PDB file of C-alpha atoms in Angstrom:
ATOM      1  CA  UNK A 643       0.140   0.291  -0.009  1.00 40.00           C
ATOM      2  CA  UNK A 644       1.306   3.474  -1.430  1.00 39.00           C
ATOM      3  CA  UNK A 645       2.354   5.280   2.238  1.00 40.00           C
ATOM      4  CA  UNK A 646       3.535   2.183   4.116  1.00 42.00           C
ATOM      5  CA  UNK A 647       6.896   1.332   5.401  1.00 43.00           C
ATOM      6  CA  UNK A 648       7.952  -1.996   6.594  1.00 40.00           C
ATOM      7  CA  UNK A 649      10.533  -0.251   9.075  1.00 39.00           C
ATOM      8  CA  UNK A 650      12.483  -2.740  11.719  1.00 46.00           C
ATOM      9  CA  UNK A 651       9.730  -5.041  12.690  1.00 64.00           C
ATOM     10  CA  UNK A 652      11.664  -7.153  15.180  1.00 59.00           C
ATOM     11  CA  UNK A 653      10.816 -10.557  16.191  1.00 50.00           C
ATOM     12  CA  UNK A 654      11.519 -10.448  19.715  1.00 53.00           C
ATOM     13  CA  UNK A 655       8.463 -11.217  21.867  1.00 50.00           C
ATOM     14  CA  UNK A 656      10.211 -11.067  25.324  1.00 54.00           C
ATOM     15  CA  UNK A 657      10.882  -8.685  26.967  1.00 54.00           C
ATOM     16  CA  UNK A 658      14.177  -7.372  28.200  1.00 52.00           C
ATOM     17  CA  UNK A 659      15.708  -5.170  31.160  1.00 45.00           C
ATOM     18  CA  UNK A 660      16.022  -2.357  27.660  1.00 47.00           C
ATOM     19  CA  UNK A 661      12.665  -2.482  27.156  1.00 53.00           C
ATOM     20  CA  UNK A 662      10.900  -2.135  30.566  1.00 50.00           C
ATOM     21  CA  UNK A 663       9.957   1.470  31.737  1.00 54.00           C
ATOM     22  CA  UNK A 664      11.863   1.498  35.456  1.00 46.00           C
ATOM     23  CA  UNK A 665       9.968   4.837  36.720  1.00 51.00           C
ATOM     24  CA  UNK A 666       6.862   3.064  35.719  1.00 54.00           C
ATOM     25  CA  UNK A 667       7.584   0.238  37.208  1.00 54.00           C
ATOM     26  CA  UNK A 668       6.531   0.571  40.783  1.00 57.00           C
ATOM     27  CA  UNK A 669       3.161   1.266  39.459  1.00 60.00           C
ATOM     28  CA  UNK A 670       3.128  -1.672  37.426  1.00 59.00           C
ATOM     29  CA  UNK A 671       3.864  -3.651  40.558  1.00 59.00           C
ATOM     30  CA  UNK A 672       1.339  -1.889  42.306  1.00 63.00           C
ATOM     31  CA  UNK A 673      -1.312  -2.156  39.321  1.00 61.00           C
ATOM     32  CA  UNK A 674      -0.188  -6.387  39.413  1.00 61.00           C
ATOM     33  CA  UNK A 675      -0.713  -6.216  43.642  1.00 62.00           C
ATOM     34  CA  UNK A 676      -4.397  -5.412  43.317  1.00 64.00           C
ATOM     35  CA  UNK A 677      -5.128  -6.747  41.005  1.00 63.00           C
ATOM     36  CA  UNK A 678      -4.522  -9.982  42.498  1.00 61.00           C
ATOM     37  CA  UNK A 679      -5.861  -9.092  45.336  1.00 59.00           C
ATOM     38  CA  UNK A 680      -9.263  -8.346  43.181  1.00 63.00           C
ATOM     39  CA  UNK A 681      -9.493 -11.817  41.783  1.00 63.00           C
ATOM     40  CA  UNK A 682      -9.195 -12.858  44.900  1.00 66.00           C
ATOM     41  CA  UNK A 683     -11.896 -11.647  45.713  1.00 71.00           C
ATOM     42  CA  UNK A 684     -14.370 -11.533  43.082  1.00 85.00           C
ATOM     43  CA  UNK A 685     -16.797 -14.515  42.156  1.00 91.00           C
ATOM     44  CA  UNK A 686     -15.150 -15.081  38.081  1.00 92.00           C
ATOM     45  CA  UNK A 687     -18.213 -18.289  37.620  1.00 94.00           C
ATOM     46  CA  UNK A 688     -20.012 -15.557  36.228  1.00 94.00           C
ATOM     47  CA  UNK A 689     -20.365 -15.233  32.527  1.00 95.00           C
ATOM     48  CA  UNK A 690     -18.047 -12.774  30.569  1.00 94.00           C
ATOM     49  CA  UNK A 691     -20.478 -10.600  29.607  1.00 92.00           C
ATOM     50  CA  UNK A 692     -20.552  -9.270  33.418  1.00 93.00           C
ATOM     51  CA  UNK A 693     -17.622  -8.379  34.215  1.00 91.00           C
ATOM     52  CA  UNK A 694     -15.712  -4.955  33.283  1.00 90.00           C
ATOM     53  CA  UNK A 695     -12.882  -6.488  31.461  1.00 92.00           C
ATOM     54  CA  UNK A 696      -9.357  -4.112  31.064  1.00 91.00           C
ATOM     55  CA  UNK A 697      -9.470  -3.576  27.466  1.00 94.00           C
ATOM     56  CA  UNK A 698      -6.639  -1.738  24.806  1.00 94.00           C
ATOM     57  CA  UNK A 699      -6.826  -0.212  21.269  1.00 94.00           C
ATOM     58  CA  UNK A 700      -3.978  -0.470  18.856  1.00 96.00           C
ATOM     59  CA  UNK A 701      -2.791  -2.450  21.251  1.00 96.00           C
ATOM     60  CA  UNK A 702       0.916  -2.801  18.391  1.00 96.00           C
ATOM     61  CA  UNK A 703       1.621   0.524  17.961  1.00 96.00           C
ATOM     62  CA  UNK A 704       5.167   2.207  20.508  1.00 91.00           C
ATOM     63  CA  UNK A 705       3.821   5.487  20.233  1.00 91.00           C
ATOM     64  CA  UNK A 706       0.810   7.615  18.154  1.00 93.00           C
ATOM     65  CA  UNK A 707      -1.471   5.935  15.275  1.00 92.00           C
ATOM     66  CA  UNK A 708       0.298   8.169  12.430  1.00 94.00           C
ATOM     67  CA  UNK A 709       3.704   7.207  12.227  1.00 92.00           C
ATOM     68  CA  UNK A 710       4.971   5.321  15.097  1.00 93.00           C
ATOM     69  CA  UNK A 711       6.416   1.177  14.979  1.00 95.00           C
ATOM     70  CA  UNK A 712       4.340  -1.339  14.732  1.00 96.00           C
ATOM     71  CA  UNK A 713       6.345  -3.958  17.901  1.00 95.00           C
ATOM     72  CA  UNK A 714       5.302  -7.560  19.981  1.00 95.00           C
ATOM     73  CA  UNK A 715       7.140  -5.791  22.369  1.00 93.00           C
ATOM     74  CA  UNK A 716       3.896  -3.133  23.161  1.00 94.00           C
ATOM     75  CA  UNK A 717       1.737  -5.835  23.123  1.00 95.00           C
ATOM     76  CA  UNK A 718       3.733  -8.385  25.782  1.00 93.00           C
ATOM     77  CA  UNK A 719       3.774  -4.865  27.805  1.00 91.00           C
ATOM     78  CA  UNK A 720       0.289  -4.248  28.089  1.00 93.00           C
ATOM     79  CA  UNK A 721      -0.719  -8.073  29.122  1.00 93.00           C
ATOM     80  CA  UNK A 722       2.389  -7.872  31.874  1.00 90.00           C
ATOM     81  CA  UNK A 723       0.510  -4.599  32.885  1.00 88.00           C
ATOM     82  CA  UNK A 724      -2.435  -6.764  33.228  1.00 89.00           C
ATOM     83  CA  UNK A 725      -4.396  -6.218  30.398  1.00 93.00           C
ATOM     84  CA  UNK A 726      -6.663  -8.851  28.919  1.00 95.00           C
ATOM     85  CA  UNK A 727      -8.384  -7.631  25.476  1.00 97.00           C
ATOM     86  CA  UNK A 728      -5.911  -6.363  23.103  1.00 97.00           C
ATOM     87  CA  UNK A 729      -6.221  -4.666  19.560  1.00 97.00           C
ATOM     88  CA  UNK A 730      -4.074  -5.944  16.480  1.00 98.00           C
ATOM     89  CA  UNK A 731      -4.903  -4.391  12.574  1.00 97.00           C
ATOM     90  CA  UNK A 732      -4.033  -7.366  10.314  1.00 97.00           C
ATOM     91  CA  UNK A 733      -3.644  -6.602   6.552  1.00 97.00           C
ATOM     92  CA  UNK A 734      -2.189  -9.332   3.379  1.00 97.00           C
ATOM     93  CA  UNK A 735       1.462  -7.895   2.326  1.00 96.00           C
ATOM     94  CA  UNK A 736       3.475  -9.180  -0.018  1.00 95.00           C
ATOM     95  CA  UNK A 737       5.245 -11.471   2.284  1.00 94.00           C
ATOM     96  CA  UNK A 738       2.259 -12.499   3.975  1.00 96.00           C
ATOM     97  CA  UNK A 739       0.622 -10.886   7.315  1.00 97.00           C
ATOM     98  CA  UNK A 740       1.438  -8.261   9.155  1.00 97.00           C
ATOM     99  CA  UNK A 741       0.497  -5.936  11.677  1.00 98.00           C
ATOM    100  CA  UNK A 742      -0.371  -2.267  11.395  1.00 97.00           C
ATOM    101  CA  UNK A 743      -2.430   0.692  10.742  1.00 96.00           C
ATOM    102  CA  UNK A 744      -4.447   0.773   7.589  1.00 94.00           C
ATOM    103  CA  UNK A 745      -3.734   4.181   5.767  1.00 92.00           C
ATOM    104  CA  UNK A 746      -1.294   5.396   8.126  1.00 94.00           C
ATOM    105  CA  UNK A 747       2.740   5.227   7.677  1.00 94.00           C
ATOM    106  CA  UNK A 748       2.994   3.510  10.504  1.00 95.00           C
ATOM    107  CA  UNK A 749       5.194   0.040  10.361  1.00 96.00           C
ATOM    108  CA  UNK A 750       4.505  -3.003   9.840  1.00 96.00           C
ATOM    109  CA  UNK A 751       5.234  -6.003  11.553  1.00 96.00           C
ATOM    110  CA  UNK A 752       4.737  -9.996  11.090  1.00 97.00           C
ATOM    111  CA  UNK A 753       1.408 -11.462  12.723  1.00 97.00           C
ATOM    112  CA  UNK A 754       3.175 -14.219  13.905  1.00 97.00           C
ATOM    113  CA  UNK A 755       5.472 -12.351  15.923  1.00 96.00           C
ATOM    114  CA  UNK A 756       2.267 -10.517  17.663  1.00 97.00           C
ATOM    115  CA  UNK A 757       0.966 -14.399  17.782  1.00 97.00           C
ATOM    116  CA  UNK A 758       4.384 -15.694  19.653  1.00 96.00           C
ATOM    117  CA  UNK A 759       3.632 -11.984  21.998  1.00 96.00           C
ATOM    118  CA  UNK A 760       1.006 -12.840  23.710  1.00 97.00           C
ATOM    119  CA  UNK A 761       1.303 -17.069  23.968  1.00 97.00           C
ATOM    120  CA  UNK A 762       4.733 -15.552  26.280  1.00 95.00           C
ATOM    121  CA  UNK A 763       3.083 -13.054  28.104  1.00 95.00           C
ATOM    122  CA  UNK A 764      -1.018 -13.425  28.614  1.00 96.00           C
ATOM    123  CA  UNK A 765      -0.963 -15.141  31.648  1.00 95.00           C
ATOM    124  CA  UNK A 766       1.910 -13.858  32.942  1.00 91.00           C
ATOM    125  CA  UNK A 767      -0.024 -10.568  35.205  1.00 89.00           C
ATOM    126  CA  UNK A 768      -3.603 -12.857  35.617  1.00 91.00           C
ATOM    127  CA  UNK A 769      -4.477 -17.321  35.392  1.00 94.00           C
ATOM    128  CA  UNK A 770      -7.781 -15.285  33.795  1.00 94.00           C
ATOM    129  CA  UNK A 771      -8.613 -15.296  29.867  1.00 97.00           C
ATOM    130  CA  UNK A 772      -7.024 -13.150  26.923  1.00 98.00           C
ATOM    131  CA  UNK A 773      -9.229 -12.104  24.614  1.00 98.00           C
ATOM    132  CA  UNK A 774      -7.650 -11.009  21.358  1.00 98.00           C
ATOM    133  CA  UNK A 775      -9.403  -8.445  18.674  1.00 97.00           C
ATOM    134  CA  UNK A 776      -8.337  -8.849  14.947  1.00 97.00           C
ATOM    135  CA  UNK A 777      -9.557  -6.121  12.897  1.00 96.00           C
ATOM    136  CA  UNK A 778      -9.084  -8.503  10.224  1.00 96.00           C
ATOM    137  CA  UNK A 779      -8.753  -6.440   6.450  1.00 96.00           C
ATOM    138  CA  UNK A 780      -7.139  -9.552   4.727  1.00 96.00           C
ATOM    139  CA  UNK A 781      -9.043 -11.993   2.363  1.00 95.00           C
ATOM    140  CA  UNK A 782      -9.796 -15.665   2.284  1.00 95.00           C
ATOM    141  CA  UNK A 783      -5.385 -16.569   1.770  1.00 96.00           C
ATOM    142  CA  UNK A 784      -4.598 -14.318   4.354  1.00 96.00           C
ATOM    143  CA  UNK A 785      -7.341 -15.266   7.033  1.00 96.00           C
ATOM    144  CA  UNK A 786      -6.136 -19.193   6.518  1.00 96.00           C
ATOM    145  CA  UNK A 787      -2.587 -18.324   7.169  1.00 97.00           C
ATOM    146  CA  UNK A 788      -3.741 -16.313  10.156  1.00 97.00           C
ATOM    147  CA  UNK A 789      -6.439 -19.113  11.615  1.00 97.00           C
ATOM    148  CA  UNK A 790      -3.350 -21.941  10.923  1.00 97.00           C
ATOM    149  CA  UNK A 791      -0.718 -19.412  12.540  1.00 98.00           C
ATOM    150  CA  UNK A 792      -3.435 -19.074  16.011  1.00 98.00           C
ATOM    151  CA  UNK A 793      -3.833 -23.217  15.684  1.00 98.00           C
ATOM    152  CA  UNK A 794       0.120 -24.105  15.663  1.00 98.00           C
ATOM    153  CA  UNK A 795       1.640 -21.300  18.067  1.00 98.00           C
ATOM    154  CA  UNK A 796      -1.478 -21.158  20.933  1.00 98.00           C
ATOM    155  CA  UNK A 797      -1.931 -25.392  20.078  1.00 97.00           C
ATOM    156  CA  UNK A 798      -4.018 -25.884  23.724  1.00 97.00           C
ATOM    157  CA  UNK A 799      -4.574 -22.444  25.033  1.00 98.00           C
ATOM    158  CA  UNK A 800      -6.509 -21.642  22.293  1.00 98.00           C
ATOM    159  CA  UNK A 801     -10.200 -21.617  23.152  1.00 97.00           C
ATOM    160  CA  UNK A 802     -11.991 -23.463  20.875  1.00 94.00           C
ATOM    161  CA  UNK A 803     -15.961 -23.773  21.667  1.00 90.00           C
ATOM    162  CA  UNK A 804     -17.774 -27.186  21.431  1.00 90.00           C
ATOM    163  CA  UNK A 805     -21.094 -27.331  20.859  1.00 89.00           C
ATOM    164  CA  UNK A 806     -22.402 -27.566  23.785  1.00 88.00           C
ATOM    165  CA  UNK A 807     -20.685 -24.049  24.996  1.00 88.00           C
ATOM    166  CA  UNK A 808     -22.814 -21.231  25.569  1.00 88.00           C
ATOM    167  CA  UNK A 809     -22.710 -17.193  26.901  1.00 87.00           C
ATOM    168  CA  UNK A 810     -23.596 -19.026  29.867  1.00 89.00           C
ATOM    169  CA  UNK A 811     -20.741 -21.337  30.543  1.00 90.00           C
ATOM    170  CA  UNK A 812     -17.849 -18.877  28.912  1.00 94.00           C
ATOM    171  CA  UNK A 813     -16.563 -17.677  32.543  1.00 96.00           C
ATOM    172  CA  UNK A 814     -13.555 -16.784  33.733  1.00 95.00           C
ATOM    173  CA  UNK A 815     -13.167 -19.613  36.049  1.00 95.00           C
ATOM    174  CA  UNK A 816     -13.857 -22.047  33.452  1.00 95.00           C
ATOM    175  CA  UNK A 817     -11.452 -19.849  30.772  1.00 96.00           C
ATOM    176  CA  UNK A 818      -8.293 -20.064  32.632  1.00 96.00           C
ATOM    177  CA  UNK A 819      -5.384 -20.140  30.601  1.00 97.00           C
ATOM    178  CA  UNK A 820      -7.632 -19.788  27.740  1.00 98.00           C
ATOM    179  CA  UNK A 821      -7.243 -17.303  24.805  1.00 98.00           C
ATOM    180  CA  UNK A 822      -9.946 -15.842  22.834  1.00 98.00           C
ATOM    181  CA  UNK A 823     -10.274 -14.730  19.352  1.00 97.00           C
ATOM    182  CA  UNK A 824     -12.618 -11.636  18.167  1.00 95.00           C
ATOM    183  CA  UNK A 825     -11.864 -10.910  14.913  1.00 92.00           C
ATOM    184  CA  UNK A 826     -13.924  -8.317  12.725  1.00 83.00           C
ATOM    185  CA  UNK A 827     -13.768  -8.757   9.565  1.00 82.00           C
ATOM    186  CA  UNK A 828     -13.193  -5.222   6.960  1.00 78.00           C
ATOM    187  CA  UNK A 829     -13.281  -5.324   3.473  1.00 66.00           C
ATOM    188  CA  UNK A 830     -11.965  -8.517   3.122  1.00 53.00           C
ATOM    189  CA  UNK A 831     -14.072 -12.087   1.756  1.00 56.00           C
ATOM    190  CA  UNK A 832     -15.363 -14.131   4.295  1.00 56.00           C
ATOM    191  CA  UNK A 833     -15.277 -17.545   4.609  1.00 53.00           C
ATOM    192  CA  UNK A 834     -17.751 -19.664   2.579  1.00 46.00           C
ATOM    193  CA  UNK A 835     -20.521 -20.915   4.265  1.00 48.00           C
ATOM    194  CA  UNK A 836     -23.206 -23.705   2.829  1.00 39.00           C
ATOM    195  CA  UNK A 837     -25.477 -21.166   4.696  1.00 43.00           C
ATOM    196  CA  UNK A 838     -24.605 -18.630   2.437  1.00 46.00           C
ATOM    197  CA  UNK A 839     -25.395 -20.706  -0.724  1.00 44.00           C
ATOM    198  CA  UNK A 840     -29.089 -21.405   0.682  1.00 46.00           C
ATOM    199  CA  UNK A 841     -29.537 -17.509   1.362  1.00 48.00           C
ATOM    200  CA  UNK A 842     -28.649 -17.019  -1.702  1.00 45.00           C
ATOM    201  CA  UNK A 843     -30.976 -19.471  -3.759  1.00 45.00           C
ATOM    202  CA  UNK A 844     -33.417 -17.690  -1.116  1.00 47.00           C
ATOM    203  CA  UNK A 845     -33.044 -14.316  -2.606  1.00 49.00           C
ATOM    204  CA  UNK A 846     -33.555 -15.615  -6.183  1.00 49.00           C
ATOM    205  CA  UNK A 847     -36.451 -17.600  -5.744  1.00 50.00           C
ATOM    206  CA  UNK A 848     -37.460 -14.263  -4.261  1.00 53.00           C
ATOM    207  CA  UNK A 849     -36.070 -12.279  -7.173  1.00 54.00           C
ATOM    208  CA  UNK A 850     -37.765 -14.665 -10.111  1.00 54.00           C
ATOM    209  CA  UNK A 851     -40.989 -14.849  -8.380  1.00 56.00           C
ATOM    210  CA  UNK A 852     -41.079 -11.416  -8.140  1.00 59.00           C
ATOM    211  CA  UNK A 853     -39.936 -10.957 -11.734  1.00 58.00           C
ATOM    212  CA  UNK A 854     -42.920 -13.108 -12.538  1.00 56.00           C
ATOM    213  CA  UNK A 855     -45.953 -10.898 -11.013  1.00 58.00           C
ATOM    214  CA  UNK A 856     -44.707  -8.274 -12.356  1.00 61.00           C
ATOM    215  CA  UNK A 857     -45.098  -9.387 -15.735  1.00 58.00           C
ATOM    216  CA  UNK A 858     -48.177 -11.162 -14.782  1.00 56.00           C
ATOM    217  CA  UNK A 859     -49.916  -7.520 -14.218  1.00 57.00           C
ATOM    218  CA  UNK A 860     -48.552  -6.348 -16.685  1.00 56.00           C
ATOM    219  CA  UNK A 861     -50.319  -8.571 -18.925  1.00 54.00           C
ATOM    220  CA  UNK A 862     -53.646  -8.617 -17.291  1.00 54.00           C
ATOM    221  CA  UNK A 863     -53.167  -4.596 -17.717  1.00 54.00           C
TER     222      UNK A 863
END
């Protein structure tokens, strides 16, 4: 895409001493201590929708939303501070699926690097589930590549609901150690769904019926 840069995308997903903001470290420790106390005293057996969840927006950006760096270190830091919902904007590129803020000068970084960062840091601050929001701009091929990466990296941490699963059974207690995927498809081609074909056939039949009815009225008129 015009106006995009690759920049220097670090494949590191671990946080080293050089990455630590020591000025904010005391605040982070206090936050984690408070989070642990809150979870200990709270009923975590209710459906997820009953809770306020610590969330982030454009988690992958190191700075502003126009020209900063997309890096897995930003995601790792958010998770280690106790954030439970992280967001990634994913796009197709000649080198594969990348994370970047579309239509800006922010750098691109490989989707897989962010998935590894989430795996490595998701449960440092809390054992309760992490929700990954994917703002998905990829076409079908890119979506398939993303799905393969999520399965390969997350393995048994990836939450795959069973047929018996309902919103009532999806509680923080039941989802300890699990990573949930929330996919928002934006402009890309959705996966084929057999029900879509049935719906299209029904719509075609309705259109034909309307055309026949219009023709009959013209004849009678």
